[in-house]
Coordinates of C-alpha atoms in Angstrom, one line a residue:
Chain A
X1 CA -2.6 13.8 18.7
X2 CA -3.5 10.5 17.3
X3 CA -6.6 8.0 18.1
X4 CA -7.0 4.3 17.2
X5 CA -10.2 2.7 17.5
X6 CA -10.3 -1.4 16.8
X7 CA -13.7 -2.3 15.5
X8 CA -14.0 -6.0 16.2
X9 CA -16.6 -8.6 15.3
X10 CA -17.8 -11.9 13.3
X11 CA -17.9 -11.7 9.4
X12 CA -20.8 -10.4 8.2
X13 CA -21.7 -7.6 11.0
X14 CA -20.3 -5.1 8.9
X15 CA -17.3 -4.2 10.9
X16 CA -15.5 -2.9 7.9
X17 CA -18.4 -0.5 7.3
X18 CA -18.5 1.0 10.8
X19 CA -15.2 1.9 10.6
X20 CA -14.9 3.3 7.3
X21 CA -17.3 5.6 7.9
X22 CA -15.8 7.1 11.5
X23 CA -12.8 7.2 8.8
X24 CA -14.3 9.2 6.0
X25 CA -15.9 11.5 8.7
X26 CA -12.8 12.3 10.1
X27 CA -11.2 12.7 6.7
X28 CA -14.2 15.4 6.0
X29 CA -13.2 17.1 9.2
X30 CA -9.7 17.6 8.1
X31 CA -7.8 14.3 9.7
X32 CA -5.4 12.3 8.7
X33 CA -6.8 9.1 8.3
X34 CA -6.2 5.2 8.0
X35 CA -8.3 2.0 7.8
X36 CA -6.6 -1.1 8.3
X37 CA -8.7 -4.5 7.6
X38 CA -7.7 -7.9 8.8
X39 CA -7.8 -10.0 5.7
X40 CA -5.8 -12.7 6.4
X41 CA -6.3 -16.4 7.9
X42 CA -8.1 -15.0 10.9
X43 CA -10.7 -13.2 8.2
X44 CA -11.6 -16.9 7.0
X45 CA -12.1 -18.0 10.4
X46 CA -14.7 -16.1 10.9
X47 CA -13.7 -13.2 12.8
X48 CA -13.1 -9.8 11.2
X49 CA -11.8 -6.8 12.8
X50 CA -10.7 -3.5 11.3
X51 CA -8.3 -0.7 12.6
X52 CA -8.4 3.1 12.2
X53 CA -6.3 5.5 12.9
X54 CA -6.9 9.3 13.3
X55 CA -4.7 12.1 13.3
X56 CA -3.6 16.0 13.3
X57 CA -0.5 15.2 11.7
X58 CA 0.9 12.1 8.9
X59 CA 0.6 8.6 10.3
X60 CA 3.7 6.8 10.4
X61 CA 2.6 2.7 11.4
X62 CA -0.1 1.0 10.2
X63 CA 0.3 -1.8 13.1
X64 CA -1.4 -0.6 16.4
X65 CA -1.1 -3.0 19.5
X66 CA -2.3 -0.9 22.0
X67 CA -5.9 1.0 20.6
X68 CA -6.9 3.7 22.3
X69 CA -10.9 2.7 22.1
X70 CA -13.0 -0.6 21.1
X71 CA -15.9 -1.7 20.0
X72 CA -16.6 -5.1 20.2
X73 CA -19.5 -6.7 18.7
X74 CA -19.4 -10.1 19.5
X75 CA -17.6 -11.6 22.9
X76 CA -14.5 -13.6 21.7
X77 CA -13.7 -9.9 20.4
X78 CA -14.2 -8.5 23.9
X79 CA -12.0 -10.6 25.4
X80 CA -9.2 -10.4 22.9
X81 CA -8.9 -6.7 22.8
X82 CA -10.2 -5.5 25.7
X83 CA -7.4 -6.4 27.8
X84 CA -5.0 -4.3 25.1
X85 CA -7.1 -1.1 25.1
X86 CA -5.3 2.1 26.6
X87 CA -6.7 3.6 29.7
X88 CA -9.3 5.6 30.0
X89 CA -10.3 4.5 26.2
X90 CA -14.2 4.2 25.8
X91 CA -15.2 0.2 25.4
X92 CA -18.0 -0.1 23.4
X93 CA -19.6 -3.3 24.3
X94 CA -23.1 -5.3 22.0
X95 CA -24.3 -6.2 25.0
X96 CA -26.8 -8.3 22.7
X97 CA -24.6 -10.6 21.8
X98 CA -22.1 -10.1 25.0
X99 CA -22.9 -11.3 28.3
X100 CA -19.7 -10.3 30.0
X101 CA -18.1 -7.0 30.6
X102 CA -14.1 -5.8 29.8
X103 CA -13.2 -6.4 33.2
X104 CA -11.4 -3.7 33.4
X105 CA -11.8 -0.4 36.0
X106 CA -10.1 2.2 33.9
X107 CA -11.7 2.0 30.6
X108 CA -15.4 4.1 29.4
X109 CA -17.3 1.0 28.9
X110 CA -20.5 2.0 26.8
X111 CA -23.1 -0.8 26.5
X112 CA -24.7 -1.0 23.9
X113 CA -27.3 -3.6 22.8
X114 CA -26.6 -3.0 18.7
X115 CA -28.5 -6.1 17.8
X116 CA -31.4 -5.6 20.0
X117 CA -31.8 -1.9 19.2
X118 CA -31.4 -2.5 15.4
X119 CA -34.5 -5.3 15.3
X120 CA -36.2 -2.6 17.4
X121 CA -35.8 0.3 14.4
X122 CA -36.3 -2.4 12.0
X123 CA -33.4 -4.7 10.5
X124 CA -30.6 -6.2 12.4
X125 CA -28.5 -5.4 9.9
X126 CA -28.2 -2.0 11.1
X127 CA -26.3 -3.2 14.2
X128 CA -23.2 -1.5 12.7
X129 CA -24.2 2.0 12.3
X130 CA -25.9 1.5 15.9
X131 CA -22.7 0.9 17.6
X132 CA -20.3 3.5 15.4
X133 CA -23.3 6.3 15.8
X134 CA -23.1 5.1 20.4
X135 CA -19.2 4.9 19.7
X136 CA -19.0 8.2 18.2
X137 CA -21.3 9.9 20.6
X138 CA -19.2 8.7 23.7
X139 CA -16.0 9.1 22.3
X140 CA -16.6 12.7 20.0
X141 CA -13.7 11.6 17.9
X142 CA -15.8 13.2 15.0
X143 CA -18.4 15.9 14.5
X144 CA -21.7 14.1 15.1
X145 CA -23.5 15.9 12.0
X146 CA -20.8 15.1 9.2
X147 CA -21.2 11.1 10.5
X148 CA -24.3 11.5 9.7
X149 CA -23.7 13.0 6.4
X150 CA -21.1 9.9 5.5
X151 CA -23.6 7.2 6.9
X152 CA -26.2 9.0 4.0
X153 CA -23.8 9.0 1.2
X154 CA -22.4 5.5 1.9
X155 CA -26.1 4.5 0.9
X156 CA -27.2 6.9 -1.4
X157 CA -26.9 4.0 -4.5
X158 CA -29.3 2.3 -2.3
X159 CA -31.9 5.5 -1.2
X160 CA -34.3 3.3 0.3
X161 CA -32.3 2.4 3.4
X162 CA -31.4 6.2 4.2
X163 CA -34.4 6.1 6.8
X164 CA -33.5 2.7 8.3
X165 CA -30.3 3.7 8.9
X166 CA -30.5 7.1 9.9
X167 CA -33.8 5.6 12.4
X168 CA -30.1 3.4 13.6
X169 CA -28.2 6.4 13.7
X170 CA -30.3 8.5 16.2
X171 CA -31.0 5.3 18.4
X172 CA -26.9 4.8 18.6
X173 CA -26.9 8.4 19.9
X174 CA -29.6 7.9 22.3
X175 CA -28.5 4.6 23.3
X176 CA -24.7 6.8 23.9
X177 CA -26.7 9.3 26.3
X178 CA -28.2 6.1 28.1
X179 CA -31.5 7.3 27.5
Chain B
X1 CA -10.6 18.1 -6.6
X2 CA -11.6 16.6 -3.3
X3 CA -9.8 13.7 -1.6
X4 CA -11.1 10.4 -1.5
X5 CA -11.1 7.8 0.8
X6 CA -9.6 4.6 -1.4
X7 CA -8.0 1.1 -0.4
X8 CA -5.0 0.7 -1.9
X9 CA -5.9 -1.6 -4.5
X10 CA -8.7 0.7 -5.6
X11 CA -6.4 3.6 -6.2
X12 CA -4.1 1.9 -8.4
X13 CA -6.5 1.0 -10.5
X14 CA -8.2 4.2 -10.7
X15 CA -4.7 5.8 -11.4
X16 CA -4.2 4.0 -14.0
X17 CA -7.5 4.7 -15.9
X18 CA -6.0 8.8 -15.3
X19 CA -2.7 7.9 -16.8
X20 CA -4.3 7.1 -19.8
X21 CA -4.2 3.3 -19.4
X22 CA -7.0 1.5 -21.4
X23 CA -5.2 -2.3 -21.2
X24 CA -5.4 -4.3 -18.0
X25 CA -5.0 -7.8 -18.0
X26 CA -5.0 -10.0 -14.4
X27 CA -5.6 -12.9 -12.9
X28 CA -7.0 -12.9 -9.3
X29 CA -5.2 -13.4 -6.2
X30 CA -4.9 -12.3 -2.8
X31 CA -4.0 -9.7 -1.9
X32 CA -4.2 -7.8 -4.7
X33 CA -7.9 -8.6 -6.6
X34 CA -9.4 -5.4 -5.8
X35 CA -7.7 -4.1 -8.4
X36 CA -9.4 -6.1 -11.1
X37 CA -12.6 -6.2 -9.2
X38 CA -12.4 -2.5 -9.5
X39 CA -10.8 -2.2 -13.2
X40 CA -13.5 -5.1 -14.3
X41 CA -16.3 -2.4 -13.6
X42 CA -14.4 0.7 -14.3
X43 CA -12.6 0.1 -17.2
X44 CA -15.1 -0.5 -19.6
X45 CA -16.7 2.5 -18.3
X46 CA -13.6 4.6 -19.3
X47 CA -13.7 3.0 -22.8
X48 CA -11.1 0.3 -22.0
X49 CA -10.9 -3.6 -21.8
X50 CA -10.2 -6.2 -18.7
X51 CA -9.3 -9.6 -19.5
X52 CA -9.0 -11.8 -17.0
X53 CA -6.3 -14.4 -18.1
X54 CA -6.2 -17.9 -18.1
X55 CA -3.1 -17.7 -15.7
X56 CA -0.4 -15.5 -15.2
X57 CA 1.3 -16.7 -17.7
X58 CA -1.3 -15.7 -20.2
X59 CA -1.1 -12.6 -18.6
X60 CA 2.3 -12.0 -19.1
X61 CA 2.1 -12.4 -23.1
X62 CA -1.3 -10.1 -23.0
X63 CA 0.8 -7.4 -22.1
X64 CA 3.5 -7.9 -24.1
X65 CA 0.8 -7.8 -27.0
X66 CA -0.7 -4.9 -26.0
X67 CA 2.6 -2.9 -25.0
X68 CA 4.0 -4.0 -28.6
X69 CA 0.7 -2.2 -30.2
X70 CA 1.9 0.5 -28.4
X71 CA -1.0 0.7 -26.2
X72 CA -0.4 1.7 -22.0
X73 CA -1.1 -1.1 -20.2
X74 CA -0.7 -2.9 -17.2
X75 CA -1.3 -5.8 -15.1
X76 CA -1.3 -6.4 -11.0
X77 CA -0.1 -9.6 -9.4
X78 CA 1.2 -10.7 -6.1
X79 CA 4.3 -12.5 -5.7
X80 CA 3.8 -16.4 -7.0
X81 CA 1.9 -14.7 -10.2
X82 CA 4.7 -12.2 -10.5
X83 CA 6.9 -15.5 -11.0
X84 CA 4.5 -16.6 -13.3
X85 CA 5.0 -13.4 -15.4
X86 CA 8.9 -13.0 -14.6
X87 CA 9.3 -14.6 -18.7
X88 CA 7.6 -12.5 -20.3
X89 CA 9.1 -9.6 -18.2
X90 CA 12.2 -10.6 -19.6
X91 CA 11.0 -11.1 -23.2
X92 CA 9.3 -7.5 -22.6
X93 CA 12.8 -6.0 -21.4
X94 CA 14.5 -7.9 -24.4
X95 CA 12.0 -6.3 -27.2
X96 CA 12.0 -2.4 -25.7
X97 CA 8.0 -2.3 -24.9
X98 CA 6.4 0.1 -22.1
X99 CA 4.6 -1.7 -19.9
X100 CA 3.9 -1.6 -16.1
X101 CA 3.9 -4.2 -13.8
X102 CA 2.1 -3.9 -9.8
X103 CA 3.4 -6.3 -7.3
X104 CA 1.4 -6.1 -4.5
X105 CA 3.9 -8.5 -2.0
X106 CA 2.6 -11.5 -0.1
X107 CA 4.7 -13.7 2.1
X108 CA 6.9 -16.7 0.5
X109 CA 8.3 -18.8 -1.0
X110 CA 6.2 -20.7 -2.7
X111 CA 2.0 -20.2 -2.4
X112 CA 4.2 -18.6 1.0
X113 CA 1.1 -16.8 2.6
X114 CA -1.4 -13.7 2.1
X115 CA -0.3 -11.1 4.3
X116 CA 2.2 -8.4 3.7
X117 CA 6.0 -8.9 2.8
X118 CA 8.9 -7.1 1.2
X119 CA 10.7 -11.0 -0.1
X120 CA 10.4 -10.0 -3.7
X121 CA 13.0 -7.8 -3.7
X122 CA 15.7 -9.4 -5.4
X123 CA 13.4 -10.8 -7.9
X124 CA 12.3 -6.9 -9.1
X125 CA 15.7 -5.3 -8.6
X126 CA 18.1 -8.0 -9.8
X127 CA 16.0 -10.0 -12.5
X128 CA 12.9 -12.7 -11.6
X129 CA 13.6 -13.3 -15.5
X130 CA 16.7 -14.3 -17.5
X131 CA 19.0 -12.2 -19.2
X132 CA 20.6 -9.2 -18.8
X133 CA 18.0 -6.3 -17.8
X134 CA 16.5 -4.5 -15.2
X135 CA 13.2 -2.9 -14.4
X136 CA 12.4 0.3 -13.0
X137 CA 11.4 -0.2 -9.8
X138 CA 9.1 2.1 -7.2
X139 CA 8.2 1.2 -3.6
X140 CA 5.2 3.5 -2.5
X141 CA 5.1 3.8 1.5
X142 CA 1.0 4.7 1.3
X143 CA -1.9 5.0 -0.9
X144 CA -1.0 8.2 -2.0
X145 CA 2.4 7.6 -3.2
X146 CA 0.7 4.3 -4.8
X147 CA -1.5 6.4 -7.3
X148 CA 1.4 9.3 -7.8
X149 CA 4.0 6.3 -8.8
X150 CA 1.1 4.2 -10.7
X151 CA 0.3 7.7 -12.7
X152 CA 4.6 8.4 -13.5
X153 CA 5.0 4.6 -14.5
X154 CA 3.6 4.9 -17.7
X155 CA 5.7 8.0 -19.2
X156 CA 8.8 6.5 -18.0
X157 CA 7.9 3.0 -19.1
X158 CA 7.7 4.8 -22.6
X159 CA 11.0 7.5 -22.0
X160 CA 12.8 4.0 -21.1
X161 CA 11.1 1.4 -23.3
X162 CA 11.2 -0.8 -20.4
X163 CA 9.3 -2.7 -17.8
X164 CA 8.3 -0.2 -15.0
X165 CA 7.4 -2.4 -11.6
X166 CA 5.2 -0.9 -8.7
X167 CA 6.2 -2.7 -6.0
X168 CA 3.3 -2.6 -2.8
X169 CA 2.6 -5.0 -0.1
X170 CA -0.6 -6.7 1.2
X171 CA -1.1 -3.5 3.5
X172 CA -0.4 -0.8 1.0
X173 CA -3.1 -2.8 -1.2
X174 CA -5.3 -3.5 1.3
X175 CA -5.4 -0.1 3.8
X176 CA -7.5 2.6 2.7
X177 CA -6.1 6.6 3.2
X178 CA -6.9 9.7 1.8
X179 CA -5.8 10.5 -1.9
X180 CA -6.0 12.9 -4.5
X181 CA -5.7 12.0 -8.0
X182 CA -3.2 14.6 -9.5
X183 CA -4.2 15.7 -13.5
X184 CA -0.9 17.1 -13.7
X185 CA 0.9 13.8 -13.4
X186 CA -1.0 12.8 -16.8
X187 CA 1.4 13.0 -19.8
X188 CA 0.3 11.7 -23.3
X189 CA 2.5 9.4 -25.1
X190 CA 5.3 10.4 -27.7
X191 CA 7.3 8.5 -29.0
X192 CA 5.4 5.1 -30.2
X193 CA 5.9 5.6 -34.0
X194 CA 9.5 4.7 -33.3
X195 CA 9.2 1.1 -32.8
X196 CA 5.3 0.5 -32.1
X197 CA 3.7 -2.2 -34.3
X198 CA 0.8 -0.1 -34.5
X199 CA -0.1 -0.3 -38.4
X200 CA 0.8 1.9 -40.7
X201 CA -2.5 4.3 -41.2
X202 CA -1.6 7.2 -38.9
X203 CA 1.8 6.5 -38.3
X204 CA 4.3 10.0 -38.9
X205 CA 7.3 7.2 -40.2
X206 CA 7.5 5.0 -42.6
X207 CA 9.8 2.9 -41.3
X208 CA 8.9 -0.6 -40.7
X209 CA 8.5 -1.2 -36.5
X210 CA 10.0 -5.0 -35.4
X211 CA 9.6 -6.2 -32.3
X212 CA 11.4 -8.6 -31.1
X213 CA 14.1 -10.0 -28.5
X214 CA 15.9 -12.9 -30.7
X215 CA 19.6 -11.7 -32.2
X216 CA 21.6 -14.2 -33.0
X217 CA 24.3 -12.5 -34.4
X218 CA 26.5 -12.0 -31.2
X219 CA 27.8 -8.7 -32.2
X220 CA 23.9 -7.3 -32.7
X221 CA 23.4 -8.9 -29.4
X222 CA 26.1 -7.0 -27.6
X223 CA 25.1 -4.1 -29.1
X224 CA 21.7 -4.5 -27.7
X225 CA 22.8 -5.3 -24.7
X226 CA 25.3 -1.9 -24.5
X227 CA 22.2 -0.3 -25.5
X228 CA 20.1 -1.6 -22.6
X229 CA 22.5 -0.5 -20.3
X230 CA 22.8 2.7 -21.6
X231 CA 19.3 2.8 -20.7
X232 CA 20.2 1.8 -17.2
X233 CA 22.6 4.2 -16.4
X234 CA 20.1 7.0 -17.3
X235 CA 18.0 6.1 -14.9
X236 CA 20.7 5.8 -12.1
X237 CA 21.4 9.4 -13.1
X238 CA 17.9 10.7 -13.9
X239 CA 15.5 9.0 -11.4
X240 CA 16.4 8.2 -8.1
X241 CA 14.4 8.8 -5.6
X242 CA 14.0 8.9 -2.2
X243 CA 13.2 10.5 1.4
X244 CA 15.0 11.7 4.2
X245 CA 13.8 11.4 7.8
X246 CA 15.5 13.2 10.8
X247 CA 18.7 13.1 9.3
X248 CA 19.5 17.0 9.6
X249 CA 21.1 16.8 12.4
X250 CA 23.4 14.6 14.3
X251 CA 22.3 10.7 14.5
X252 CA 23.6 8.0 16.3
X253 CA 22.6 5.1 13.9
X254 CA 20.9 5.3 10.3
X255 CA 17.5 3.0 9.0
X256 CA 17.0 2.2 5.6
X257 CA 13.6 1.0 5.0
X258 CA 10.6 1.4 2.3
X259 CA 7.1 0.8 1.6
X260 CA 4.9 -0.2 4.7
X261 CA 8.1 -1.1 7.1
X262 CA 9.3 2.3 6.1
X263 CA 6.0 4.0 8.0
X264 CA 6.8 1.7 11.2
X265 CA 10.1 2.9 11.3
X266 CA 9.1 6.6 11.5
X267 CA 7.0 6.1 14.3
X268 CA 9.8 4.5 15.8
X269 CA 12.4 7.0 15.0
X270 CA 9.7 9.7 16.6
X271 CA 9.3 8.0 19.6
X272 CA 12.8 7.3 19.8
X273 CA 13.4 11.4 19.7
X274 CA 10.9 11.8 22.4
X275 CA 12.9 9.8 24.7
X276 CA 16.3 12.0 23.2
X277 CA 17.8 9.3 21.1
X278 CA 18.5 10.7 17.3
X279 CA 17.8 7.7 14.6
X280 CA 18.4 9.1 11.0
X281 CA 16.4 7.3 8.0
X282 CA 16.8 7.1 4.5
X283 CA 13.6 5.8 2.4
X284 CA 14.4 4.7 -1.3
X285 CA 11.3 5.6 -3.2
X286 CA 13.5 3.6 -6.3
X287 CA 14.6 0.2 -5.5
X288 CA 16.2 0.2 -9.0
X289 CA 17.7 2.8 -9.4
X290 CA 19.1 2.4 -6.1
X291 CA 19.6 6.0 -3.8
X292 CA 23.4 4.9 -3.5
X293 CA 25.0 8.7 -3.2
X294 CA 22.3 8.9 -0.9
X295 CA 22.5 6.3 1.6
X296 CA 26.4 6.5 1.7
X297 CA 26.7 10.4 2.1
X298 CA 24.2 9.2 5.2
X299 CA 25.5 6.2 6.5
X300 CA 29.4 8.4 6.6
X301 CA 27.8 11.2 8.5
X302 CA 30.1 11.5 11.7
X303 CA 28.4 9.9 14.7
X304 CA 26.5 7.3 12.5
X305 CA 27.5 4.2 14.7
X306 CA 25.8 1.6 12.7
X307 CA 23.2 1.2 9.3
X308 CA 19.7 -1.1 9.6
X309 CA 18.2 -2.1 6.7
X310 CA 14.5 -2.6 8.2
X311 CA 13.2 -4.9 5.7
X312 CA 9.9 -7.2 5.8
X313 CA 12.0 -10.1 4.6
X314 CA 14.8 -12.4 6.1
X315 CA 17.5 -9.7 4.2
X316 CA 17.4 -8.4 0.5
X317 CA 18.6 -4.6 0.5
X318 CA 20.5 -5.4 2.9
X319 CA 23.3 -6.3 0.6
X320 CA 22.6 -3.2 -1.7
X321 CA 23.4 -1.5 1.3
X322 CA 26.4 -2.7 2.3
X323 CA 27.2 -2.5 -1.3
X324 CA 27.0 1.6 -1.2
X325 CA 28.1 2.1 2.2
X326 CA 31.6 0.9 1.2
X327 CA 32.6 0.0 4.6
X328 CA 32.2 2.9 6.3
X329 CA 30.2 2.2 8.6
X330 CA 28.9 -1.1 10.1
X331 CA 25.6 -2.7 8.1
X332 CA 23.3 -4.5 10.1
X333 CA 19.5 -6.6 9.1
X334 CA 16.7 -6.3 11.0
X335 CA 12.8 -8.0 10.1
X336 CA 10.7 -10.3 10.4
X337 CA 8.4 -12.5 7.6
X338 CA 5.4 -14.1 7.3
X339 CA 3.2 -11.3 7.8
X340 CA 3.3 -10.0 10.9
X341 CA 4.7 -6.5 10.0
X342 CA 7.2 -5.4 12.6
X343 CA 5.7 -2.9 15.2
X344 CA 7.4 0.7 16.1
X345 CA 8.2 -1.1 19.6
X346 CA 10.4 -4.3 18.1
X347 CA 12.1 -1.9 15.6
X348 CA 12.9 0.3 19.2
X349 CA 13.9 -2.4 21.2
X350 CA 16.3 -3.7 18.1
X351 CA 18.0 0.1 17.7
X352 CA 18.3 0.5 21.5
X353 CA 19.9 -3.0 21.9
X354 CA 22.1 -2.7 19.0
X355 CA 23.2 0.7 20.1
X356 CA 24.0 -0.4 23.8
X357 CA 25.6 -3.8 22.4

């Protein structure tokens, strides 16, 4: 069985963050993994977006056209990869920054206002582990408990954000439940 | 020991720190410059020494200094600094010093682009320099094979006193997987007293070590030049590698394909299964040494219709592969440049059309 979530965004929302560390919790779980960054022209326009796949058994392509979830932080993301997602995939929409929806009626859409959430615990910066803490929640592609063991040692050079973003982590779960 | 999540890049700099490499010598450039943001930090750490070079040609000559002392070392490019180096690759060749070179593809010719291609293949298997020599040459499909081959390069840069080349791609650089660093693949070097210019305080000989490439005496030449190819021909015999893919049973047509284009084809030829068509592949895992016996005894299997060599560039090992299949079976090209990497559903609709043609 194999999973591909596209994390898609705006340079400097730390897209490549959020999906390295759904990656390394799934590689703690036993997976095999993959994290694929866009670094090319699109990168320097502005726009960064980040691929990983997770699997039970060796992954073959790197190139995924289809994903089977999203999560989209800023709209021009939405509505280039919503359209591509598999059915039934979960959606994750920033509704802070998103005014729209996928416009689609076989998708999970979770909505999700990272950016709003994240000034609310304390630093907008913490959009990111917002939305992959909601993501993770809605879609259980990983253990819940060993994200939030990767999300710690990701910033354990820097101790003094552990509470900030752990404070991010538990409102991404809540914000999942719709609470 | 536990594995780690890495990008590319990252691991091949961190396997070269375990092979015992202490040299590293660079210049930036997408999409390879994690490596010496990563060396520039780690090296020193592990008692060693980054310079970043003026250019690539600086670069070149740095290593040849370094491997003529003797020391492992290496440097990481992508393709236009590769050409850059290509000179002193040859001089390097010419003069018998270790040394490994990383060639992490982007798109060309020329500045080309950034993303991920497979064009430089005729420059690492048939020259990029002058003169009569060849490089060792591995194609890692994944991260993991990237820090097993960066780890063997070193020993059998010194067993060959040669060039060894590492050729990646802008994905294999850039992706991040799962790796393991293996201690066993360490192995501490032997032979430098026999030609190292590494002073004379330690050294077990007392012969005096030249190095050098100039012999103008055409006999000497053609002597070293016999001698080079002897060197050559034990590699064709002693380190070929490669992988099979579905190709124990029956097949109705046969892929050749490496490094990153070599993981889209799998998922093709798996999918392909699922619908009950048999593709066979063949991976080289040596570019040079070329798996010849190998692709042949495949491509002749009964039933083989047709060979594709699946290659991220307008058709390179294409013509090594019609060079070992002999004939025996039709040789066909198939890929696409520029960066965007062929997906398993092109490489799909390509077999099926060239099977129903």
């Amino acid at each position: 069985m194999q999973k591909e979530v596209m994390f898609a965004g705006f340079g400097g929302q730390g897209i490549l963050l959020s999906a390295k560390l759904l990656a390394h919790a799934a590689m703690n779980q036993g997976a095999e993994v993959m994290w694929i960054p866009s670094y090319g022209p699109e990168m320097r326009g502005g726009t960064a977006y980040c691929t990983v796949i997770v699997s039970d058994r060796l992954i073959g392509s790197p190139i995924v056209k289809n994903p089977t979830h999203l999560v989209a932080m800023n709209r021009p993301s939405l509505e280039k990869f919503a359209p591509v997602v598999k059915s039934d995939g979960v959606v994750m929409i920033n509704s802070s920054l998103i005014p729209v929806r996928s416009g689609r009626d076989d998708v999970d859409e979770l909505i999700v206002p990272a950016n709003d959430a994240a000034i609310e615990v304390g630093s907008v910066r913490c959009a990111n582990i917002i939305a992959v803490a909601a993501f993770a929640a809605r879609s259980k592609m990983v253990d819940l408990e060993i994200l939030r063991e990767c999300v710690k040692s990701q910033f354990a050079s820097k101790a003094k954000l552990i509470p900030l973003n752990m404070a991010a982590f538990d409102k991404g779960l809540e914000l999942a439940e719709g609470k | 020991m536990a594995k780690v999540l890495m990008k590319g890049n990252e691991a091949i700099g961190e396997a070269a720190i375990r092979a015992g490499c202490l040299n590293y010598f660079a210049y930036p450039i997408t999409p390879q410059s994690e490596v010496a943001e990563y060396l520039a930090k780690r090296l020193p750490e592990a008692g060693g020494t980054f310079v970043q070079g003026e250019s690539e040609v600086a670069v070149g000559y740095m290593i040849f200094g370094a491997a003529a002392c003797g020391e492992r070392v290496m440097t990481t490019s992508s393709s236009p600094g590769v050409s850059l180096m290509s000179e002193a690759i040859s001089y390097i060749a010419g003069a018998r010093c270790p040394a490994v070179f990383v060639n992490i593809m982007r798109g060309g010719p020329g500045l080309g682009g950034i993303l991920p291609s497979q064009g430089d293949y005729f420059q690492a298997t048939k020259g990029g320099g002058h003169g009569d020599y060849h490089m060792l040459v591995m194609a890692p499909d994944g991260v993991q094979e990237a820090v097993e081959m960066t780890m063997q390069a070193f020993p059998l840069a010194e067993k060959y006193r040669g060039p060894v080349m590492i050729m990646g791609d802008g994905m294999i650089g850039q992706m991040m997987e799962p790796v393991e660093f293996p201690e066993d693949l360490y192995v501490p070097p032997t032979n430098k007293d026999e030609w190292a210019t590494n002073g004379m305080d330690t050294r077990k000989s007392d012969t005096k070590n030249i190095v050098k490439s100039l012999y103008l005496d055409p006999t000497v030449l053609n002597d070293h030049n016999l001698l080079l190819k002897s060197q050559y021909d034990r590699m064709k015999e002693e380190e070929v590698r490669f992988e099979n893919y579905n190709t124990d049973g029956d097949y109705q047509a046969l892929i050749v394909s490496y490094g990153t284009m070599s993981r889209v084809c799998k998922t093709a030829i798996d999918e392909m299964k699922a619908q009950g068509l048999e593709i066979g592949m063949v991976r080289p895992k040596t570019l040079f040494p070329f798996p010849e016996k190998a692709i042949h005894d495949a491509a002749s299997k009964p039933g083989c219709k047709v060979v594709v060599s699946i290659e991220m560039s307008m058709g390179q090992m294409v013509e090594d592969v019609e060079r070992v299949v002999k004939g025996k079976t039709p040789v066909q090209w198939y890929g696409q440049c520029g960066g965007e990497v062929p997906t398993p559903q092109k490489v799909m609709e390509h077999i099926q059309s060239l099977l129903n043609s």
